Each structure stands twice: as structure tokens, then as C-alpha cells.
GROMACS .gro file of C-alpha atoms in nm:
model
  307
    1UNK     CA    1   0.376  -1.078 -12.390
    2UNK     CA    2   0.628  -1.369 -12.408
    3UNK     CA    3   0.396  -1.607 -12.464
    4UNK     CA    4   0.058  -1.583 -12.616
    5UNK     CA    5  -0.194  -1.858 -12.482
    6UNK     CA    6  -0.522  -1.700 -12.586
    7UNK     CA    7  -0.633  -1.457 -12.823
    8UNK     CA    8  -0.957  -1.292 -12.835
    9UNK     CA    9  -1.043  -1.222 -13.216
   10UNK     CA   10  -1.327  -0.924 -13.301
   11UNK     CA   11  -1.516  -1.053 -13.585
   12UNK     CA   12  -1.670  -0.801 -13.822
   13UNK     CA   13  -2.003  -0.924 -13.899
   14UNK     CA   14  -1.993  -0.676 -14.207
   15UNK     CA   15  -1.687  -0.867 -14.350
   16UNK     CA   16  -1.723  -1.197 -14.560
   17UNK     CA   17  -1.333  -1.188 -14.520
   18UNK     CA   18  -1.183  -1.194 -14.168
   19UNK     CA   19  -0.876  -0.995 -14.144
   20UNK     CA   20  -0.847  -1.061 -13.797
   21UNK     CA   21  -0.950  -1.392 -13.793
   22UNK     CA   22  -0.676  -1.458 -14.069
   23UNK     CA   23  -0.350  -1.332 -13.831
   24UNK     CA   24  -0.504  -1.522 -13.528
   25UNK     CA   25  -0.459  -1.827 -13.730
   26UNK     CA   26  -0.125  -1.733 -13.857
   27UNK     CA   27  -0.015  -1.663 -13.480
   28UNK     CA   28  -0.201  -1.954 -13.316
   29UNK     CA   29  -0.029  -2.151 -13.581
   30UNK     CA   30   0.361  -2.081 -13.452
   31UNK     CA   31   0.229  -2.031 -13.106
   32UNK     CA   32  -0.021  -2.301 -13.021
   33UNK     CA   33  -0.278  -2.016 -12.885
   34UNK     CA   34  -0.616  -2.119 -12.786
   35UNK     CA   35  -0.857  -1.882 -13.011
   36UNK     CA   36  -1.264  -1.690 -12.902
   37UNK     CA   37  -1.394  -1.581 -13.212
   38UNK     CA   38  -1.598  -1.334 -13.049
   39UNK     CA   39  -1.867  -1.082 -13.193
   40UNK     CA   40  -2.086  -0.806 -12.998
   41UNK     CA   41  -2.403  -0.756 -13.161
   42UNK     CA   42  -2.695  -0.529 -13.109
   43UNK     CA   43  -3.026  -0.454 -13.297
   44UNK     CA   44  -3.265  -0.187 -13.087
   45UNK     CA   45  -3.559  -0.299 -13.302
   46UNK     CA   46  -3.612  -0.595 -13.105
   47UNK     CA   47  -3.581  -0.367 -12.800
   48UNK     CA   48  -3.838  -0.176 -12.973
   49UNK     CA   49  -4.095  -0.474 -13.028
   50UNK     CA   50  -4.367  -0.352 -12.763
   51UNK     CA   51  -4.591  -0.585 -12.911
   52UNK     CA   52  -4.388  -0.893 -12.786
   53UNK     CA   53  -4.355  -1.010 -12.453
   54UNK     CA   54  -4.028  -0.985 -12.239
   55UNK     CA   55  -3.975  -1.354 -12.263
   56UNK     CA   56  -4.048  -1.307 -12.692
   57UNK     CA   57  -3.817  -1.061 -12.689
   58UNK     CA   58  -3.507  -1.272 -12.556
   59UNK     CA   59  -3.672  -1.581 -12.752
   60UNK     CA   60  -3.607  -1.354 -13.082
   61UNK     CA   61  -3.238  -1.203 -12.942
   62UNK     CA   62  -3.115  -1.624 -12.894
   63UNK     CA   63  -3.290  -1.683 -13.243
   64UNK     CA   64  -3.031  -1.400 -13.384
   65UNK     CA   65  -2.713  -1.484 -13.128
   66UNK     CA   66  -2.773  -1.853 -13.267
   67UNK     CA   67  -2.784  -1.782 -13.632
   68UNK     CA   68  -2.472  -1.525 -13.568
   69UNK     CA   69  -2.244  -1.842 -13.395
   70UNK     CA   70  -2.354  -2.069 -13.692
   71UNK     CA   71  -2.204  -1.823 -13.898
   72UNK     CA   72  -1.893  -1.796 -13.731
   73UNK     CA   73  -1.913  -2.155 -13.707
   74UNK     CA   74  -1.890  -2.172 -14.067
   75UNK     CA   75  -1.587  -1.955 -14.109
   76UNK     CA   76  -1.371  -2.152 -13.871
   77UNK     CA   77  -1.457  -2.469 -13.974
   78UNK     CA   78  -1.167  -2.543 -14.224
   79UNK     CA   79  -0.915  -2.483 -13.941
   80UNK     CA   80  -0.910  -2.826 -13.726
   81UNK     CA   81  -0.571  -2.762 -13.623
   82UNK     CA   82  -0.660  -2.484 -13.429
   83UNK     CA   83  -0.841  -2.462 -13.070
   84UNK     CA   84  -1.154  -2.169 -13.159
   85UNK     CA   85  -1.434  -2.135 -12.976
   86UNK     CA   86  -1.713  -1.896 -13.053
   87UNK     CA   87  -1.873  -1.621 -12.838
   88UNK     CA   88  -2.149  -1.398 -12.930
   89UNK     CA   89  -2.276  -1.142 -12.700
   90UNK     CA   90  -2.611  -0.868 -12.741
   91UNK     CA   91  -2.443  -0.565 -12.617
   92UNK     CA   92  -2.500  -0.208 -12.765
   93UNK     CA   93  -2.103  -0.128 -12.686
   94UNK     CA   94  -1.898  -0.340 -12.883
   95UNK     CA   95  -1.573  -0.167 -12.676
   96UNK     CA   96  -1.708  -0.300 -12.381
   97UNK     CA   97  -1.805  -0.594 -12.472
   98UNK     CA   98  -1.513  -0.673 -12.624
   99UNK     CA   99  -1.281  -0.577 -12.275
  100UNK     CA  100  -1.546  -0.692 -12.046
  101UNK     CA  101  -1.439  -1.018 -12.209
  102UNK     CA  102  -1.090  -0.943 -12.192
  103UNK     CA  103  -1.122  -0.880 -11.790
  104UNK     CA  104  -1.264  -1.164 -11.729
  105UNK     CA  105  -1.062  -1.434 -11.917
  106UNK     CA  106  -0.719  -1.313 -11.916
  107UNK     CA  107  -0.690  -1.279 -12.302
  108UNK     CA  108  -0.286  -1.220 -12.371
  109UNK     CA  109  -0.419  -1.026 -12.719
  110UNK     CA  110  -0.701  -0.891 -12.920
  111UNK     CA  111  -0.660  -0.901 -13.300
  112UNK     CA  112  -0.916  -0.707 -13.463
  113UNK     CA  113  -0.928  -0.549 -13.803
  114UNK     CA  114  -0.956  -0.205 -13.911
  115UNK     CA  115  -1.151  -0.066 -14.215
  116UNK     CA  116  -0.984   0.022 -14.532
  117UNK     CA  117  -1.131   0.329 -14.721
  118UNK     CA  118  -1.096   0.268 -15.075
  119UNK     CA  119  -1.104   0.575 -15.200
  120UNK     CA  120  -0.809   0.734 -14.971
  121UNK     CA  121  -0.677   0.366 -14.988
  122UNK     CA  122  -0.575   0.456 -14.600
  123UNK     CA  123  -0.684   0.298 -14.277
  124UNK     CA  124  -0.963   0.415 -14.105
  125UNK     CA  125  -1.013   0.376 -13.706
  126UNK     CA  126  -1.364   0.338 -13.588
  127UNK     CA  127  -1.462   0.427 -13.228
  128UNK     CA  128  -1.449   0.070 -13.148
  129UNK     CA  129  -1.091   0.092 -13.232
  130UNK     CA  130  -1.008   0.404 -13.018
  131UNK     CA  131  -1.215   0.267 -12.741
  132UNK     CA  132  -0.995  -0.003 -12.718
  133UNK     CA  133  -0.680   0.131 -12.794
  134UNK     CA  134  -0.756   0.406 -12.469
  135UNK     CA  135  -0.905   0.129 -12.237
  136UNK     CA  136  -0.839  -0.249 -12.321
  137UNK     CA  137  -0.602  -0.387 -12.051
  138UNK     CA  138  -0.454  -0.654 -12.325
  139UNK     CA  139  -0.241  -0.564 -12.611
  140UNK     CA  140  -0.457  -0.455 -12.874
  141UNK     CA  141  -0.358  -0.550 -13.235
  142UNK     CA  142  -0.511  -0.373 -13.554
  143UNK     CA  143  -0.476  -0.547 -13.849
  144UNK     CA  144  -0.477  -0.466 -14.227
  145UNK     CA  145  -0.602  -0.622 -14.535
  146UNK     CA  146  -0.243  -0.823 -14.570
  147UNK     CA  147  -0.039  -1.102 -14.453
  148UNK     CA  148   0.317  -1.031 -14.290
  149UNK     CA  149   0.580  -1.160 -14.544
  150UNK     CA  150   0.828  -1.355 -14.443
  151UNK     CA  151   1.170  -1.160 -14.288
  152UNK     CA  152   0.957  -0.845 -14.312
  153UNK     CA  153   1.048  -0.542 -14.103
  154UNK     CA  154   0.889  -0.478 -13.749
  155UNK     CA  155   0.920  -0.105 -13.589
  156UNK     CA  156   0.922  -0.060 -13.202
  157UNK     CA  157   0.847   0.306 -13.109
  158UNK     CA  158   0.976   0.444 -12.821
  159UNK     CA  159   1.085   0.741 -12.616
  160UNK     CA  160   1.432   0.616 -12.485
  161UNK     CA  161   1.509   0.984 -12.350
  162UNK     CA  162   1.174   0.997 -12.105
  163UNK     CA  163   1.291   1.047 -11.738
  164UNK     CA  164   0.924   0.905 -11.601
  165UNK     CA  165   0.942   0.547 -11.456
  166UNK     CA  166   0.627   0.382 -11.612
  167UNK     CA  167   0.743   0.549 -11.975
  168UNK     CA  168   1.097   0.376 -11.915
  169UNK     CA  169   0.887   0.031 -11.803
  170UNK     CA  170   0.684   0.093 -12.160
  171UNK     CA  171   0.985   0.117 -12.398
  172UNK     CA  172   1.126  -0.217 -12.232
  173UNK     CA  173   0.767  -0.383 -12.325
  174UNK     CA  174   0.774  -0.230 -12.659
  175UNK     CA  175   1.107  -0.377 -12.734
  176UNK     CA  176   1.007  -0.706 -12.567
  177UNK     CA  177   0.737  -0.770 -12.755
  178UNK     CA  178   0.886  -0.669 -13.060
  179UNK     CA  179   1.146  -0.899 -13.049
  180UNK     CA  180   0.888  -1.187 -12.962
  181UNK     CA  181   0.692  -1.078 -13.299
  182UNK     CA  182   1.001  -1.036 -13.464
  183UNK     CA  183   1.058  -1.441 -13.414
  184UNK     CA  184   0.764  -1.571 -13.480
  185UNK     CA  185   0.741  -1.357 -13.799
  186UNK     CA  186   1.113  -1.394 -13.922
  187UNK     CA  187   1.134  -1.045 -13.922
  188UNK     CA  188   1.401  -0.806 -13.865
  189UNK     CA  189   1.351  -0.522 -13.588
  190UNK     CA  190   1.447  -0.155 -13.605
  191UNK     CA  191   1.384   0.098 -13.273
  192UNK     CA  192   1.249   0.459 -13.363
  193UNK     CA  193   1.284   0.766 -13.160
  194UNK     CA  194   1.223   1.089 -13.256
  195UNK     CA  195   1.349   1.446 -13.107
  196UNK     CA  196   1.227   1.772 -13.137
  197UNK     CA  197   1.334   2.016 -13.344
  198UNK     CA  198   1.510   2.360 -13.212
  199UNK     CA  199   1.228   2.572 -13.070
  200UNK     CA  200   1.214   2.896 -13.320
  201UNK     CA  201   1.100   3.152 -13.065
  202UNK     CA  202   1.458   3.064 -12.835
  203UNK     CA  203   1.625   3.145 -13.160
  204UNK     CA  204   1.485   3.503 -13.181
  205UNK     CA  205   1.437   3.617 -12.808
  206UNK     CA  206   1.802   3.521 -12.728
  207UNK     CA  207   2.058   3.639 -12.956
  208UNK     CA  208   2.387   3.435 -12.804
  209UNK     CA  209   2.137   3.097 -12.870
  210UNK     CA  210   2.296   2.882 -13.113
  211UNK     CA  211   2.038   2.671 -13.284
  212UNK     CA  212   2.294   2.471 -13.435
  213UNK     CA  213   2.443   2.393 -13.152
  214UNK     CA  214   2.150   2.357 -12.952
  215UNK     CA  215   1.984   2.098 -13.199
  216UNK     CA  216   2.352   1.907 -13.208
  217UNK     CA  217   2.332   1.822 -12.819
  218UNK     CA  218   1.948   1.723 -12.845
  219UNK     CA  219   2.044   1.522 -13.115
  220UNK     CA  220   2.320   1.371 -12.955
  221UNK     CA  221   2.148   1.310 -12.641
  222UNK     CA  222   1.830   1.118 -12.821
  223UNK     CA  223   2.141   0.914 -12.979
  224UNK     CA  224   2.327   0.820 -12.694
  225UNK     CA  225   2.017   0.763 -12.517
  226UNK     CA  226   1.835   0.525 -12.776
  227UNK     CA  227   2.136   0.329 -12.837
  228UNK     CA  228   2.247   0.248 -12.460
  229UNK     CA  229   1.860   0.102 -12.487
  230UNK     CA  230   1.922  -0.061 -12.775
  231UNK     CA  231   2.214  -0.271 -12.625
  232UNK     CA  232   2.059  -0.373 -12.286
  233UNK     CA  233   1.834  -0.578 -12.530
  234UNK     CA  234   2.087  -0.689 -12.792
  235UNK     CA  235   2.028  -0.470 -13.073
  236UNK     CA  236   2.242  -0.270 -13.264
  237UNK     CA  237   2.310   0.086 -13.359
  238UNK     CA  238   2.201  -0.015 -13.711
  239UNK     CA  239   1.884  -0.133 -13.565
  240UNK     CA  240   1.788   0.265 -13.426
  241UNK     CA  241   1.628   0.526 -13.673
  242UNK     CA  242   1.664   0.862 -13.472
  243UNK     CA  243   1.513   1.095 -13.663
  244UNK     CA  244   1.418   1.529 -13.584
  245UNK     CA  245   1.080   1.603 -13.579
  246UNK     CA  246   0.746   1.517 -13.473
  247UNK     CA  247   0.632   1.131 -13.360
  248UNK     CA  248   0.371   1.144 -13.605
  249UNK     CA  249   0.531   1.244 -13.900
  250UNK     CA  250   0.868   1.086 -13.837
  251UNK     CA  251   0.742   0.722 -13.761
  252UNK     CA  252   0.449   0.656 -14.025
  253UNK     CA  253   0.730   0.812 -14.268
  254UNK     CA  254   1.003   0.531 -14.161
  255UNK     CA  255   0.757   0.255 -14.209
  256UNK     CA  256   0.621   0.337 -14.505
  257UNK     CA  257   1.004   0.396 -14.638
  258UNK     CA  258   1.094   0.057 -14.451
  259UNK     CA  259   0.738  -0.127 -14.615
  260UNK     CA  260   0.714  -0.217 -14.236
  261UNK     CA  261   0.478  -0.494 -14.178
  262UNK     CA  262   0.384  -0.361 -13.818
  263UNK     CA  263   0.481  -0.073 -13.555
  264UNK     CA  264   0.422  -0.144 -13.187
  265UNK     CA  265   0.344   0.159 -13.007
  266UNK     CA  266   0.285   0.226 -12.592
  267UNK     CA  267  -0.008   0.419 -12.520
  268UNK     CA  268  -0.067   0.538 -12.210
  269UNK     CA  269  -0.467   0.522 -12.220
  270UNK     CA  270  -0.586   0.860 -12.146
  271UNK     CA  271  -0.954   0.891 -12.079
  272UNK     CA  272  -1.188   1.216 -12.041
  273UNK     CA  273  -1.087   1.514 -12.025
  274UNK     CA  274  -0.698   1.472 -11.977
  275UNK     CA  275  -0.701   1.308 -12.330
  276UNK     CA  276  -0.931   1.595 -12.465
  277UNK     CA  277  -0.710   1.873 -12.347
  278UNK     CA  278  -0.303   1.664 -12.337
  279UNK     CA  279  -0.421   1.420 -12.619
  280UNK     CA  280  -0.163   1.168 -12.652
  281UNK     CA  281   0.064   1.110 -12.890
  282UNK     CA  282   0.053   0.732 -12.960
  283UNK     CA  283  -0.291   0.798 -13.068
  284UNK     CA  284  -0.159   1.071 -13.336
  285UNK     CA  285   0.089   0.781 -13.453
  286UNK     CA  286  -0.167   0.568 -13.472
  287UNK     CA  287  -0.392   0.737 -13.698
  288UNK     CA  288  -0.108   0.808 -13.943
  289UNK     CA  289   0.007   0.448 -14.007
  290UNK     CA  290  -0.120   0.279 -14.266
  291UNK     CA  291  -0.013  -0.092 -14.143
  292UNK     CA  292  -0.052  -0.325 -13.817
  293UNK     CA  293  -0.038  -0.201 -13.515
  294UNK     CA  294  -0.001  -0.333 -13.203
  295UNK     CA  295  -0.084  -0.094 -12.918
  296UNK     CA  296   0.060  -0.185 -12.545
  297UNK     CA  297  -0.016  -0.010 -12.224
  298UNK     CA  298   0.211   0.043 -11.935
  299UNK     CA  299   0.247  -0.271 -11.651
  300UNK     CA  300  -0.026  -0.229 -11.405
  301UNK     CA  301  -0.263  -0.054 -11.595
  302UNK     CA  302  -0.620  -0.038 -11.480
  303UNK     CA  303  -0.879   0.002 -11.762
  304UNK     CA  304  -1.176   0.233 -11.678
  305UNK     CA  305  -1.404  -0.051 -11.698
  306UNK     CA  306  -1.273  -0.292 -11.437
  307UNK     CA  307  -1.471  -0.314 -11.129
   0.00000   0.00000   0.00000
């Protein structure tokens, strides 16, 4: 993503206020991006209207599709600045809809917003959300109910000790892209990696194991590792937070200790059963932040959904 050219923003048509719509701005201001206001909609009563014709029917779904763009209309009318166009669809799978659109124009980002629950004052992911998080081809960014403060504090996750090729590909994206938010944001950047802590069972089925020791080279290793990354793209040792323990406890900790505006994660994009039984990790991240996120697959991935 070094340049973003068009964004494809997921309107809530629950929401007076437009999260989503509200960072597309923001970005399309520094980056000149072209912006769809798009929204899927879907009522299975007028499926249901037997007593209509077929051609009544599609006469009543226009009627709604129509009212729903003058809507969306309306909330993007104070922004004459800005290139936005309008979309509506009648689709009964928002997810689809949504990356059906994104395979057919190209879009270099979707911004869409996630629900906050008031109660747990947390964010909560619909299925729309982990639809596209497992399956959109374009970075996917989930936005909260802020704006990102100028010289705020971006996190890039990543894995610098993984020995697979398309993992190795992902944590030069995640950095990448990072840095481009980082400058169009004014925000610093910090890299995270995490590694695991000594395994206990090792400790007690082999007496001569040192744990201490043991945990010292893994450490070492993760640090070595994470900072030779860090300098092929200009960053610092200062810049890397390599912590022990698990992804998802270590990196929603460090941004909520850092106030980080947003983490950008890799996901991989399991589907079916491989994602039921491995799960994936990003997702686990994921569901423990509670601020943006921008979710990135690897180059050359293929979502489920292209023909």
C-alpha cells in the first residue's frame, strides 16, 4: 500500500455517525483518494411479498436502494473537496458484497467501523468483520469511535523469527505500510514481536534442561532477529518491543500501555476447517485490541470468492 487511490468505505446504515466514513475523509484528505461510500442492504420481506408481481417486487427494492443513496447522499454532502461516489447494493451477505466490490474495482482499502459495546466499553467484531478480515483481498481497516491524534503511536506486529517465505514477505508489508500510515498520520512507529515462553513439561522430563538458559537464547534469538528487521527498513532498536509470552496478550497489552492509535496485523486468511481446527493467531490479536486495526494479507493472496 504505498499509495492509496481508492477506498471503499462500509457504511452502517444503523449509525447516524459514520466512523468509517470519518477516517476515509481524514485519509482522502492527505492522500487525494477517490472515495465509494458503499452499503449492502437486504430486507427478505419484500422477497416475501407473494402478493406482488416479480417486476413489483424490484419496483419496491429500487424504491428502498434509492431512498438508501439519498441518504448517503446527505451525509457526504458537506465534503466538496473530496471525490465520493455512492453505491448501494440488495445483497443478503454484506461480506460479499462488500469484496465482490473490492474484486472488481481494485479498491487499495476498506475502512469500515466496528461496534462499540457500551457496557464492556470494548470493541465488538461482527461476522461482517471476520468475514472480511479471513477473505477480503484489500487491506481491511477497522475503525473506532476516535480520531488519530496528531504524532500518535502506530504498532506493526510481526513475526521477524518465522523461517516460511510468504510470513517473511508479510512482516516486510506490515512494516511498509506502517511506515506509510505513520506519515500521513505524524505518528511515530514501534515493531512488536513476541516469543514464547520456556515450555514447562521440558523443564520436568529433562533434569540437565536449564530453563533459564533455554529462555535466554529464545530471547536472544527473537532480539537479534527483530532488530536486523528493524534496520533493513530504517528503524531503530528503540523502535522494537520484544516481549515473552503469548501474541494476544503481549500486543493488545503494549498498545494499550503505548495509547496506540492503530496496530497493523498480517493475517493469513484461513477459511473452513483449517481455521476451525489451527485458528490463527492474528485473529486472537484482533479480538483483543481495543483500537484500529488494519489487517493485511500476504502478496498474492486469492480470496475464496474470486472466480
Amino acid at each position: 500500500m504505498e499509495q492509496i487511490k481508492r477506498i471503499l468505505t462500509v457504511i452502517d446504515p444503523t449509525k447516524q455517525q459514520q466512523n468509517s466514513l470519518d477516517r476515509s475523509i481524514s485519509l482522502a484528505q492527505k492522500t487525494g483518494a477517490k472515495i465509494t461510500a458503499f452499503l449492502s442492504i437486504y430486507d427478505f420481506s419484500y422477497e416475501m411479498t407473494t402478493m406482488l408481481s416479480r417486476e413489483e417486487r424490484e419496483a419496491m427494492r429500487e424504491a428502498v436502494i434509492k431512498d438508501r443513496e439519498a441518504w448517503i447522499s446527505e451525509l457526504t454532502s458537506g465534503y466538496q473537496n473530496i471525490d465520493i461516489e455512492t453505491k448501494v447494493v440488495w445483497h443478503n451477505r454484506p461480506y460479499e458484497a462488500i469484496i465482490k466490490t473490492v474484486l472488481e474495482h481494485e479498491f487499495d482499502l476498506v475502512i469500515k467501523a466496528t461496534h462499540q459495546h457500551d457496557t464492556l466499553k470494548s470493541v465488538i467484531f461482527t461476522p461482517t468483520d471476520w468475514h472480511l478480515i479471513r477473505k477480503c483481498p484489500a487491506p481491511v481497516l477497522l475503525v473506532k469511535d476516535h480520531a488519530w491524534p496528531e504524532k500518535g503511536e502506530i504498532l506493526a506486529a510481526v513475526n521477524a523469527v518465522s523461517d516460511d517465505e510468504q510470513h517473511q514477505a508479510l512482516n516486510h508489508r506490515i512494516i511498509k505500510d506502517a511506515q506509510f500510515l505513520c506519515e500521513l498520520a505524524n505518528a511515530s512507529l514501534s515493531l512488536v514481536n513476541t516469543y514464547p515462553a520456556t515450555p514447562v513439561n521440558i523443564a520436568i522430563e529433562i533434569p540437565e534442561f536449564n530453563p533459564s538458559q533455554y529462555n535466554e537464547a529464545v530471547k536472544k534469538h527473537h532480539e537479534d532477529e527483530t532488530w536486523s528487521l528493524a534496520e533493513r527498513f530504517g528503524l531503530t532498536k528503540a523502535q522494537c518491543v520484544i516481549k515473552e509470552g503469548l501474541p494476544e496478550d503481549v500486543i493488545p497489552h503494549i498498545a494499550n500501555e503505548k495509547n496506540a492509535e492503530l496496530v497493523v496485523i498480517g493475517t493469513v486468511g484461513r477459511t473452513g476447517l483449517s481455521a476451525a481446527l489451527v485458528g490463527n493467531t492474528a485473529e486472537h490479536v484482533i479480538d483483543s485490541l481495543d483500537c484500529d486495526v488494519l489487517a493485511l494479507k500476504p502478496d498474492g493472496y486469492k480470496s475464496p470468492l474470486a472466480q
